[in-house]
Amino acid sequence: MFIDFEKYIKTQADLTDQDIKLFRDTAMEKTLRRKDFLLQAGDVCRYKTFVCKGFLRSYRTTDNGNEHVMQFSPENSWTTDPESYENHTPSSYNIDALEYTEVIMWTKKDFDYLFEQLPSLKVYSDRLIAGNLARTRQRVFSAISATAEERYDEFMKMYPGILTRVPLHMVASFLGVSRETLSRIRHTQVKP
Amino acid sequence: MFIDFEKYIKTQADLTDQDIKLFRDTAMEKTLRRKDFLLQAGDVCRYKTFVCKGFLRSYRTTDNGNEHVMQFSPENSWTTDPESYENHTPSSYNIDALEYTEVIMWTKKDFDYLFEQLPSLKVYSDRLIAGNLARTRQRVFSAISATAEERYDEFMKMYPGILTRVPLHMVASFLGVSRETLSRIRHTQVKP
DNA sequence: TAAAAACGGTGACAAATGTCCTCGTTTAGG
DNA sequence: CCTAAACGAGGACATTTGTCACCGTTTTTA
């Protein structure tokens, strides 16, 4: 399991085998079956998590019980609730597994230590966060400027392959439209 | 003008007078009249900008010419296009002044130098970015989960005082609804 | 200070989307 | 392997929102 992470992180940051050992010494491995939770709303998100294999989903629930997907996390991606993780506050997010999933996690204490020891990790992390912010801003822009169909097309371009792994209603939830609306959009697009 | 920044930054990061001098030596002051641009779409955003006085707006324009406000920046706040600034790529954003405005700007080269010299500045900046990401994520969640009226109420709670400084249609644009819809939402709310 | 532009509101109508329902099909899991 | 749940589709209708047009007032600016 850790080997997946090792392969990946070496392509992203300049790290020696000694550095990798630091990661391994503090990493916690975990496997999740479909529908298992990595984080439940109300709990504090205590870990940064790397997805080695499988598929996670982050979502929030409104007062009336509707689920809204904020993020999909396939293998070779990171997930956490940054707000809860940084401030040790109860999270608003649920993170669960959509299929059998293997992850590695680090506590904030341990990961902060890694930052101190490995300057290039901080550079990599900053780049990740910058990319995350850029994508989130783009999503806001789409939400306030584009039609449901345009948002769907953009989603398919940006995340090809996700649709084959998650049920349609979760994509609809991610886009902020009802399941039925997305179904109709897709139907009108098959004709031409 | 610089004195406004000095007062502010001292409340945010632990800095000596010597540190402040480093800021001053590289700062560029600029004043903007109403409707002047700080950044135009297509140009590279070369500066981090601190608003000492006045009010800036960041917005993007769709292909059909509609303006969509991404951010309001009153005095004592920062603005830039992080994506363009970091990568030296042409920006999609316009930033203009809604009233007479005084700003201080630093080039990336100079600001990166400040980061090297002042560790506490990096800590402060990371905190700013984390807050920015949290707010942007919250805005996505509102966009995909809340009604126009709920988003308006949330906006008024989160940014009280903005409505008195900007025309209604810009708030509508920020929220992703038409001017008319926002006008009606406000009308139904005055009755009770 | 006078003309022009911006602004906020509103009615009428159209378009987009949500809600509720039913119905086969597929998939998950005991 | 079999049953229950999940899924995707679609019809009918209600609701929300956008669009267009117009109006009177306020603000800007030449």
Tab-separated table of C-alpha atoms (C1' of nucleotides) in Angstrom:
chain	number	residue	atom	x	y	z
A	1	MET	CA	0.000	0.000	0.000
A	2	PHE	CA	2.739	2.434	0.978
A	3	ILE	CA	4.573	1.550	-2.208
A	4	ASP	CA	1.784	3.216	-4.208
A	5	PHE	CA	2.350	6.419	-2.309
A	6	GLU	CA	6.096	6.153	-2.641
A	7	LYS	CA	5.889	5.814	-6.402
A	8	TYR	CA	3.565	8.772	-6.626
A	9	ILE	CA	5.295	11.202	-4.310
A	10	LYS	CA	8.638	10.655	-5.997
A	11	THR	CA	7.173	12.053	-9.196
A	12	GLN	CA	5.928	15.118	-7.357
A	13	ALA	CA	8.690	16.218	-4.991
A	14	ASP	CA	12.419	15.819	-4.872
A	15	LEU	CA	12.926	13.282	-2.095
A	16	THR	CA	15.674	10.864	-1.073
A	17	ASP	CA	15.109	7.347	0.212
A	18	GLN	CA	15.901	8.733	3.628
A	19	ASP	CA	13.075	11.254	3.211
A	20	ILE	CA	10.699	8.495	2.172
A	21	LYS	CA	11.529	6.674	5.355
A	22	LEU	CA	10.271	9.659	7.332
A	23	PHE	CA	6.955	9.329	5.575
A	24	ARG	CA	6.769	5.606	6.194
A	25	ASP	CA	7.562	5.897	9.887
A	26	THR	CA	4.575	8.091	10.553
A	27	ALA	CA	2.100	6.773	7.996
A	28	MET	CA	-1.027	4.931	9.070
A	29	GLU	CA	-2.557	2.532	6.586
A	30	LYS	CA	-6.261	1.920	6.420
A	31	THR	CA	-8.677	0.064	4.205
A	32	LEU	CA	-12.290	0.994	3.678
A	33	ARG	CA	-15.100	-1.070	2.312
A	34	ARG	CA	-17.766	0.504	0.160
A	35	LYS	CA	-19.923	2.877	2.251
A	36	ASP	CA	-17.405	3.022	5.103
A	37	PHE	CA	-16.705	6.495	6.460
A	38	LEU	CA	-13.291	8.077	6.660
A	39	LEU	CA	-14.766	11.154	8.320
A	40	GLN	CA	-18.186	11.917	9.735
A	41	ALA	CA	-19.652	15.382	10.108
A	42	GLY	CA	-19.234	16.600	13.666
A	43	ASP	CA	-15.920	14.846	14.174
A	44	VAL	CA	-12.613	16.657	13.912
A	45	CYS	CA	-10.671	15.736	10.790
A	46	ARG	CA	-7.384	14.598	12.299
A	47	TYR	CA	-5.585	13.395	9.188
A	48	LYS	CA	-4.244	14.268	5.820
A	49	THR	CA	-5.147	11.304	3.654
A	50	PHE	CA	-3.648	9.970	0.472
A	51	VAL	CA	-5.776	7.614	-1.620
A	52	CYS	CA	-3.634	4.714	-2.854
A	53	LYS	CA	-6.441	2.777	-4.427
A	54	GLY	CA	-10.196	3.128	-4.731
A	55	PHE	CA	-12.458	6.137	-4.630
A	56	LEU	CA	-13.596	8.557	-1.938
A	57	ARG	CA	-16.293	11.181	-1.908
A	58	SER	CA	-16.567	14.293	0.286
A	59	TYR	CA	-20.006	15.714	0.789
A	60	ARG	CA	-22.052	17.947	3.039
A	61	THR	CA	-25.636	17.510	4.134
A	62	THR	CA	-28.133	20.358	4.358
A	63	ASP	CA	-30.607	20.733	7.217
A	64	ASN	CA	-33.312	19.068	5.156
A	65	GLY	CA	-31.129	16.046	4.536
A	66	ASN	CA	-29.876	16.606	1.010
A	67	GLU	CA	-26.374	15.439	0.209
A	68	HIS	CA	-24.082	17.688	-1.817
A	69	VAL	CA	-20.845	16.329	-3.189
A	70	MET	CA	-17.920	18.687	-2.790
A	71	GLN	CA	-15.118	16.494	-4.057
A	72	PHE	CA	-14.288	13.165	-5.655
A	73	SER	CA	-10.970	11.611	-4.683
A	74	PRO	CA	-9.697	8.787	-6.866
A	75	GLU	CA	-6.390	6.988	-6.338
A	76	ASN	CA	-3.285	9.198	-6.300
A	77	SER	CA	-5.065	12.163	-4.815
A	78	TRP	CA	-5.286	13.740	-1.381
A	79	THR	CA	-8.283	14.428	0.755
A	80	THR	CA	-8.995	16.078	4.062
A	81	ASP	CA	-11.176	18.833	5.455
A	82	PRO	CA	-8.575	21.587	5.546
A	83	GLU	CA	-10.614	23.816	7.814
A	84	SER	CA	-11.227	21.130	10.421
A	85	TYR	CA	-7.700	19.759	10.066
A	86	GLU	CA	-5.995	23.113	10.573
A	87	ASN	CA	-8.186	24.459	13.349
A	88	HIS	CA	-9.191	21.245	15.128
A	89	THR	CA	-12.829	22.201	14.746
A	90	PRO	CA	-15.723	19.815	14.075
A	91	SER	CA	-16.049	19.144	10.387
A	92	SER	CA	-19.129	19.812	8.255
A	93	TYR	CA	-18.062	17.147	5.824
A	94	ASN	CA	-18.561	13.444	5.438
A	95	ILE	CA	-16.004	11.432	3.551
A	96	ASP	CA	-16.961	7.923	2.533
A	97	ALA	CA	-15.774	5.236	0.174
A	98	LEU	CA	-17.655	4.549	-3.049
A	99	GLU	CA	-15.722	1.336	-3.575
A	100	TYR	CA	-13.084	-0.702	-1.769
A	101	THR	CA	-10.362	1.811	-0.942
A	102	GLU	CA	-6.864	1.832	0.531
A	103	VAL	CA	-5.513	5.010	2.084
A	104	ILE	CA	-2.530	6.289	4.042
A	105	MET	CA	-3.001	8.944	6.687
A	106	TRP	CA	-0.828	11.261	8.733
A	107	THR	CA	-1.783	13.266	11.795
A	108	LYS	CA	-1.225	17.009	11.636
A	109	LYS	CA	1.507	16.716	14.223
A	110	ASP	CA	3.413	14.218	12.140
A	111	PHE	CA	2.836	15.961	8.857
A	112	ASP	CA	3.944	19.303	10.283
A	113	TYR	CA	7.124	17.566	11.363
A	114	LEU	CA	7.599	16.314	7.821
A	115	PHE	CA	7.198	19.880	6.587
A	116	GLU	CA	9.968	20.995	8.897
A	117	GLN	CA	12.282	18.229	7.764
A	118	LEU	CA	11.470	18.336	4.062
A	119	PRO	CA	11.335	21.812	2.519
A	120	SER	CA	10.469	20.391	-0.880
A	121	LEU	CA	7.357	18.822	0.647
A	122	LYS	CA	6.156	22.257	1.674
A	123	VAL	CA	6.752	23.508	-1.854
A	124	TYR	CA	4.760	20.596	-3.234
A	125	SER	CA	1.969	21.115	-0.721
A	126	ASP	CA	1.757	24.826	-1.499
A	127	ARG	CA	1.446	23.973	-5.164
A	128	LEU	CA	-1.330	21.495	-4.405
A	129	ILE	CA	-3.208	24.076	-2.375
A	130	ALA	CA	-2.801	26.688	-5.101
A	131	GLY	CA	-4.205	24.253	-7.647
A	132	ASN	CA	-7.049	23.376	-5.331
A	133	LEU	CA	-7.920	27.057	-4.876
A	134	ALA	CA	-7.792	27.680	-8.617
A	135	ARG	CA	-10.143	24.778	-9.320
A	136	THR	CA	-12.501	25.832	-6.561
A	137	ARG	CA	-12.606	29.380	-7.907
A	138	GLN	CA	-13.311	28.039	-11.370
A	139	ARG	CA	-16.160	26.014	-9.923
A	140	VAL	CA	-17.625	29.130	-8.321
A	141	PHE	CA	-17.374	30.938	-11.614
A	142	SER	CA	-19.149	28.113	-13.426
A	143	ALA	CA	-21.827	28.000	-10.759
A	144	ILE	CA	-22.639	31.695	-11.083
A	145	SER	CA	-22.183	32.075	-14.826
A	146	ALA	CA	-22.975	28.849	-16.672
A	147	THR	CA	-26.078	26.820	-17.378
A	148	ALA	CA	-26.488	23.320	-16.006
A	149	GLU	CA	-25.576	21.864	-19.381
A	150	GLU	CA	-22.427	23.956	-19.659
A	151	ARG	CA	-21.393	22.897	-16.177
A	152	TYR	CA	-21.955	19.270	-17.098
A	153	ASP	CA	-19.840	19.586	-20.246
A	154	GLU	CA	-17.090	21.283	-18.252
A	155	PHE	CA	-17.208	18.534	-15.664
A	156	MET	CA	-16.867	15.846	-18.316
A	157	LYS	CA	-13.865	17.607	-19.814
A	158	MET	CA	-12.181	18.264	-16.488
A	159	TYR	CA	-12.847	14.866	-14.954
A	160	PRO	CA	-13.258	12.339	-17.740
A	161	GLY	CA	-13.590	8.874	-16.328
A	162	ILE	CA	-15.334	9.882	-13.136
A	163	LEU	CA	-18.792	9.384	-14.590
A	164	THR	CA	-18.027	5.732	-15.251
A	165	ARG	CA	-17.175	5.203	-11.596
A	166	VAL	CA	-19.897	7.066	-9.731
A	167	PRO	CA	-23.683	7.036	-10.018
A	168	LEU	CA	-25.254	9.843	-11.981
A	169	HIS	CA	-27.047	11.358	-9.039
A	170	MET	CA	-23.711	12.116	-7.394
A	171	VAL	CA	-22.508	13.996	-10.438
A	172	ALA	CA	-25.782	15.898	-10.387
A	173	SER	CA	-25.201	16.655	-6.729
A	174	PHE	CA	-21.673	17.850	-7.494
A	175	LEU	CA	-23.006	20.129	-10.207
A	176	GLY	CA	-25.851	21.465	-8.093
A	177	VAL	CA	-28.752	20.191	-10.174
A	178	SER	CA	-31.353	17.523	-9.575
A	179	ARG	CA	-30.846	13.987	-10.752
A	180	GLU	CA	-33.715	14.403	-13.200
A	181	THR	CA	-32.308	17.558	-14.757
A	182	LEU	CA	-28.963	15.904	-15.415
A	183	SER	CA	-30.708	12.892	-16.859
A	184	ARG	CA	-32.541	15.145	-19.309
A	185	ILE	CA	-29.412	17.048	-20.263
A	186	ARG	CA	-27.711	13.788	-21.091
A	187	HIS	CA	-30.694	12.613	-23.080
A	188	THR	CA	-30.779	15.683	-25.308
A	189	GLN	CA	-27.066	15.256	-25.978
A	190	VAL	CA	-27.168	11.695	-27.324
A	191	LYS	CA	-29.317	12.600	-30.335
A	192	PRO	CA	-26.797	14.633	-32.405
B	1	MET	CA	-0.580	55.486	2.191
B	2	PHE	CA	2.079	53.029	3.341
B	3	ILE	CA	1.255	53.908	6.920
B	4	ASP	CA	-2.172	52.280	6.491
B	5	PHE	CA	-0.494	49.055	5.478
B	6	GLU	CA	2.030	49.295	8.290
B	7	LYS	CA	-0.687	49.659	10.904
B	8	TYR	CA	-2.561	46.719	9.469
B	9	ILE	CA	0.261	44.263	8.970
B	10	LYS	CA	1.568	44.803	12.476
B	11	THR	CA	-1.708	43.436	13.810
B	12	GLN	CA	-1.391	40.344	11.618
B	13	ALA	CA	2.233	39.242	11.777
B	14	ASP	CA	5.046	39.609	14.226
B	15	LEU	CA	7.339	42.130	12.538
B	16	THR	CA	10.066	44.511	13.648
B	17	ASP	CA	10.562	48.033	12.334
B	18	GLN	CA	13.467	46.627	10.383
B	19	ASP	CA	11.094	44.123	8.758
B	20	ILE	CA	8.668	46.901	7.903
B	21	LYS	CA	11.472	48.711	6.144
B	22	LEU	CA	11.860	45.727	3.841
B	23	PHE	CA	8.224	46.069	2.865
B	24	ARG	CA	8.557	49.793	2.291
B	25	ASP	CA	11.654	49.501	0.137
B	26	THR	CA	9.901	47.302	-2.401
B	27	ALA	CA	6.348	48.655	-2.215
B	28	MET	CA	4.841	50.519	-5.133
B	29	GLU	CA	2.041	52.930	-4.357
B	30	LYS	CA	-0.774	53.576	-6.777
B	31	THR	CA	-4.038	55.462	-6.801
B	32	LEU	CA	-7.045	54.547	-8.869
B	33	ARG	CA	-10.002	56.666	-9.812
B	34	ARG	CA	-13.429	55.123	-10.060
B	35	LYS	CA	-13.579	52.733	-13.030
B	36	ASP	CA	-9.818	52.562	-13.416
B	37	PHE	CA	-8.416	49.092	-13.927
B	38	LEU	CA	-5.810	47.481	-11.739
B	39	LEU	CA	-5.787	44.414	-13.976
B	40	GLN	CA	-7.325	43.667	-17.338
B	41	ALA	CA	-8.168	40.202	-18.619
B	42	GLY	CA	-5.441	38.989	-20.942
B	43	ASP	CA	-2.664	40.709	-19.037
B	44	VAL	CA	-0.448	38.873	-16.592
B	45	CYS	CA	-1.144	39.782	-12.979
B	46	ARG	CA	2.305	40.899	-11.854
B	47	TYR	CA	1.510	42.081	-8.346
B	48	LYS	CA	0.171	41.216	-4.965
B	49	THR	CA	-1.935	44.199	-4.000
B	50	PHE	CA	-3.003	45.536	-0.642
B	51	VAL	CA	-5.962	47.919	-0.571
B	52	CYS	CA	-5.217	50.812	1.804
B	53	LYS	CA	-8.325	52.786	1.040
B	54	GLY	CA	-11.278	52.461	-1.295
B	55	PHE	CA	-12.891	49.475	-2.922
B	56	LEU	CA	-11.905	47.049	-5.675
B	57	ARG	CA	-13.894	44.442	-7.542
B	58	SER	CA	-12.625	41.331	-9.326
B	59	TYR	CA	-14.794	39.933	-12.057
B	60	ARG	CA	-14.775	37.721	-15.108
B	61	THR	CA	-16.643	38.172	-18.359
B	62	THR	CA	-18.342	35.338	-20.235
B	63	ASP	CA	-18.192	34.975	-24.001
B	64	ASN	CA	-21.556	36.672	-24.338
B	65	GLY	CA	-20.363	39.688	-22.404
B	66	ASN	CA	-21.866	39.117	-18.974
B	67	GLU	CA	-19.835	40.260	-15.986
B	68	HIS	CA	-19.583	37.997	-12.937
B	69	VAL	CA	-18.139	39.347	-9.724
B	70	MET	CA	-15.751	36.954	-8.009
B	71	GLN	CA	-14.544	39.134	-5.171
B	72	PHE	CA	-15.003	42.456	-3.439
B	73	SER	CA	-11.895	43.980	-1.883
B	74	PRO	CA	-12.426	46.816	0.590
B	75	GLU	CA	-9.638	48.575	2.468
B	76	ASN	CA	-7.358	46.346	4.553
B	77	SER	CA	-7.664	43.398	2.244
B	78	TRP	CA	-5.512	41.790	-0.409
B	79	THR	CA	-6.247	41.127	-4.022
B	80	THR	CA	-4.520	39.453	-6.921
B	81	ASP	CA	-5.188	36.715	-9.443
B	82	PRO	CA	-3.252	33.942	-7.740
B	83	GLU	CA	-3.197	31.714	-10.800
B	84	SER	CA	-1.836	34.394	-13.115
B	85	TYR	CA	0.506	35.734	-10.446
B	86	GLU	CA	2.073	32.374	-9.665
B	87	ASN	CA	2.346	31.037	-13.201
B	88	HIS	CA	2.851	34.245	-15.165
B	89	THR	CA	-0.075	33.316	-17.377
B	90	PRO	CA	-2.620	35.731	-18.859
B	91	SER	CA	-5.380	36.423	-16.386
B	92	SER	CA	-9.085	35.793	-16.937
B	93	TYR	CA	-9.945	38.451	-14.407
B	94	ASN	CA	-10.546	42.162	-14.466
B	95	ILE	CA	-9.950	44.164	-11.332
B	96	ASP	CA	-11.312	47.680	-11.237
B	97	ALA	CA	-12.025	50.378	-8.690
B	98	LEU	CA	-15.592	51.080	-7.631
B	99	GLU	CA	-14.503	54.277	-5.919
B	100	TYR	CA	-11.323	56.296	-5.436
B	101	THR	CA	-8.801	53.766	-4.185
B	102	GLU	CA	-5.245	53.697	-2.870
B	103	VAL	CA	-3.220	50.508	-3.090
B	104	ILE	CA	0.285	49.206	-2.483
B	105	MET	CA	1.718	46.542	-4.741
B	106	TRP	CA	4.684	44.185	-4.759
B	107	THR	CA	6.046	42.180	-7.645
B	108	LYS	CA	6.314	38.430	-7.179
B	109	LYS	CA	10.082	38.699	-7.201
B	110	ASP	CA	10.082	41.193	-4.370
B	111	PHE	CA	7.404	39.446	-2.375
B	112	ASP	CA	9.157	36.097	-2.659
B	113	TYR	CA	12.234	37.820	-1.283
B	114	LEU	CA	10.159	39.064	1.638
B	115	PHE	CA	8.993	35.516	2.267
B	116	GLU	CA	12.583	34.376	2.465
B	117	GLN	CA	13.524	37.124	4.870
B	118	LEU	CA	10.425	37.026	7.029
B	119	PRO	CA	9.223	33.564	8.068
B	120	SER	CA	6.291	35.010	9.950
B	121	LEU	CA	5.078	36.596	6.713
B	122	LYS	CA	4.859	33.162	5.153
B	123	VAL	CA	2.865	31.926	8.120
B	124	TYR	CA	0.506	34.860	7.787
B	125	SER	CA	0.169	34.344	4.044
B	126	ASP	CA	-0.554	30.632	4.444
B	127	ARG	CA	-3.278	31.523	6.914
B	128	LEU	CA	-4.769	34.009	4.461
B	129	ILE	CA	-4.782	31.434	1.695
B	130	ALA	CA	-6.366	28.831	3.959
B	131	GLY	CA	-9.114	31.295	4.859
B	132	ASN	CA	-9.590	32.176	1.232
B	133	LEU	CA	-9.955	28.519	0.302
B	134	ALA	CA	-12.423	27.908	3.124
B	135	ARG	CA	-14.593	30.826	2.039
B	136	THR	CA	-14.449	29.782	-1.594
B	137	ARG	CA	-15.480	26.236	-0.692
B	138	GLN	CA	-18.346	27.588	1.352
B	139	ARG	CA	-19.409	29.638	-1.640
B	140	VAL	CA	-19.408	26.529	-3.828
B	141	PHE	CA	-21.508	24.719	-1.251
B	142	SER	CA	-24.014	27.575	-1.145
B	143	ALA	CA	-24.126	27.696	-4.915
B	144	ILE	CA	-24.977	24.014	-5.250
B	145	SER	CA	-27.213	23.644	-2.198
B	146	ALA	CA	-29.003	26.880	-1.372
B	147	THR	CA	-31.762	28.934	-2.968
B	148	ALA	CA	-31.090	32.433	-4.258
B	149	GLU	CA	-32.724	33.890	-1.170
B	150	GLU	CA	-30.619	31.785	1.192
B	151	ARG	CA	-27.477	32.813	-0.653
B	152	TYR	CA	-28.490	36.456	-0.359
B	153	ASP	CA	-29.089	36.138	3.387
B	154	GLU	CA	-25.754	34.417	3.813
B	155	PHE	CA	-24.037	37.150	1.846
B	156	MET	CA	-25.584	39.845	4.021
B	157	LYS	CA	-24.429	38.075	7.177
B	158	MET	CA	-20.939	37.389	5.892
B	159	TYR	CA	-20.347	40.781	4.321
B	160	PRO	CA	-22.537	43.316	6.074
B	161	GLY	CA	-21.766	46.785	4.842
B	162	ILE	CA	-20.873	45.788	1.322
B	163	LEU	CA	-24.380	46.316	0.019
B	164	THR	CA	-24.242	49.964	1.028
B	165	ARG	CA	-21.113	50.468	-1.065
B	166	VAL	CA	-21.854	48.611	-4.273
B	167	PRO	CA	-24.812	48.692	-6.658
B	168	LEU	CA	-27.324	45.906	-6.312
B	169	HIS	CA	-26.627	44.381	-9.688
B	170	MET	CA	-23.073	43.597	-8.603
B	171	VAL	CA	-24.293	41.714	-5.565
B	172	ALA	CA	-26.678	39.824	-7.857
B	173	SER	CA	-23.749	39.072	-10.125
B	174	PHE	CA	-21.712	37.844	-7.156
B	175	LEU	CA	-24.557	35.570	-6.104
B	176	GLY	CA	-25.198	34.269	-9.593
B	177	VAL	CA	-28.727	35.566	-10.052
B	178	SER	CA	-30.205	38.244	-12.267
B	179	ARG	CA	-30.621	41.791	-11.045
B	180	GLU	CA	-34.381	41.376	-11.220
B	181	THR	CA	-34.458	38.220	-9.128
B	182	LEU	CA	-32.444	39.852	-6.367
B	183	SER	CA	-34.673	42.893	-6.505
B	184	ARG	CA	-37.712	40.667	-5.965
B	185	ILE	CA	-36.088	38.728	-3.142
B	186	ARG	CA	-35.391	41.985	-1.353
B	187	HIS	CA	-38.919	43.188	-1.957
B	188	THR	CA	-40.525	40.110	-0.401
B	189	GLN	CA	-38.268	40.500	2.634
B	190	VAL	CA	-39.288	44.060	3.566
B	191	LYS	CA	-42.905	43.122	4.314
B	192	PRO	CA	-42.458	41.064	7.524
C	1	DT	C1'	-25.403	72.723	-13.977
C	2	DA	C1'	-27.384	70.154	-17.576
C	3	DA	C1'	-27.253	65.962	-20.247
C	4	DA	C1'	-26.234	61.240	-19.967
C	5	DA	C1'	-25.632	57.251	-17.668
C	6	DA	C1'	-26.511	54.286	-13.957
C	7	DC	C1'	-29.686	52.511	-10.888
C	8	DG	C1'	-33.619	50.042	-8.670
C	9	DG	C1'	-38.070	48.450	-9.261
C	10	DT	C1'	-41.867	45.980	-11.620
C	11	DG	C1'	-45.053	43.567	-14.928
C	12	DA	C1'	-45.577	40.003	-18.514
C	13	DC	C1'	-44.053	36.175	-20.390
C	14	DA	C1'	-40.742	32.327	-21.542
C	15	DA	C1'	-37.398	29.051	-20.207
C	16	DA	C1'	-35.112	26.276	-16.945
C	17	DT	C1'	-35.347	23.490	-13.210
C	18	DG	C1'	-37.378	21.062	-9.212
C	19	DT	C1'	-40.676	17.857	-7.396
C	20	DC	C1'	-43.332	13.836	-7.396
C	21	DC	C1'	-44.472	9.855	-9.459
C	22	DT	C1'	-44.013	5.360	-11.887
C	23	DC	C1'	-41.501	1.878	-14.260
C	24	DG	C1'	-38.034	-1.417	-15.902
C	25	DT	C1'	-33.113	-2.632	-15.307
C	26	DT	C1'	-28.906	-3.227	-12.949
C	27	DT	C1'	-26.215	-4.003	-8.986
C	28	DA	C1'	-24.938	-5.228	-4.335
C	29	DG	C1'	-24.636	-8.268	-0.778
C	30	DG	C1'	-26.419	-11.912	2.202
D	1	DC	C1'	-27.929	-17.382	-6.660
D	2	DC	C1'	-31.647	-14.672	-5.247
D	3	DT	C1'	-33.755	-10.764	-3.160
D	4	DA	C1'	-33.698	-5.993	-1.983
D	5	DA	C1'	-31.850	-1.861	-2.921
D	6	DA	C1'	-30.034	1.295	-6.035
D	7	DC	C1'	-30.204	3.224	-10.362
D	8	DG	C1'	-31.535	5.734	-14.676
D	9	DA	C1'	-35.199	7.303	-17.324
D	10	DG	C1'	-39.193	9.867	-18.217
D	11	DG	C1'	-44.064	12.096	-17.776
D	12	DA	C1'	-46.819	15.725	-15.565
D	13	DC	C1'	-46.994	19.633	-13.241
D	14	DA	C1'	-45.438	23.483	-10.027
D	15	DT	C1'	-41.994	26.716	-8.956
D	16	DT	C1'	-38.130	29.453	-9.691
D	17	DT	C1'	-35.575	32.244	-12.405
D	18	DG	C1'	-34.323	34.717	-16.645
D	19	DT	C1'	-35.463	37.939	-20.241
D	20	DC	C1'	-37.385	41.947	-22.113
D	21	DA	C1'	-39.601	46.098	-21.739
D	22	DC	C1'	-40.532	50.256	-19.451
D	23	DC	C1'	-40.435	53.808	-15.862
D	24	DG	C1'	-38.994	57.301	-12.479
D	25	DT	C1'	-35.114	58.579	-9.610
D	26	DT	C1'	-30.372	59.210	-8.475
D	27	DT	C1'	-25.705	59.803	-9.634
D	28	DT	C1'	-22.007	60.861	-12.590
D	29	DT	C1'	-19.535	63.563	-15.516
D	30	DA	C1'	-18.570	66.611	-19.228
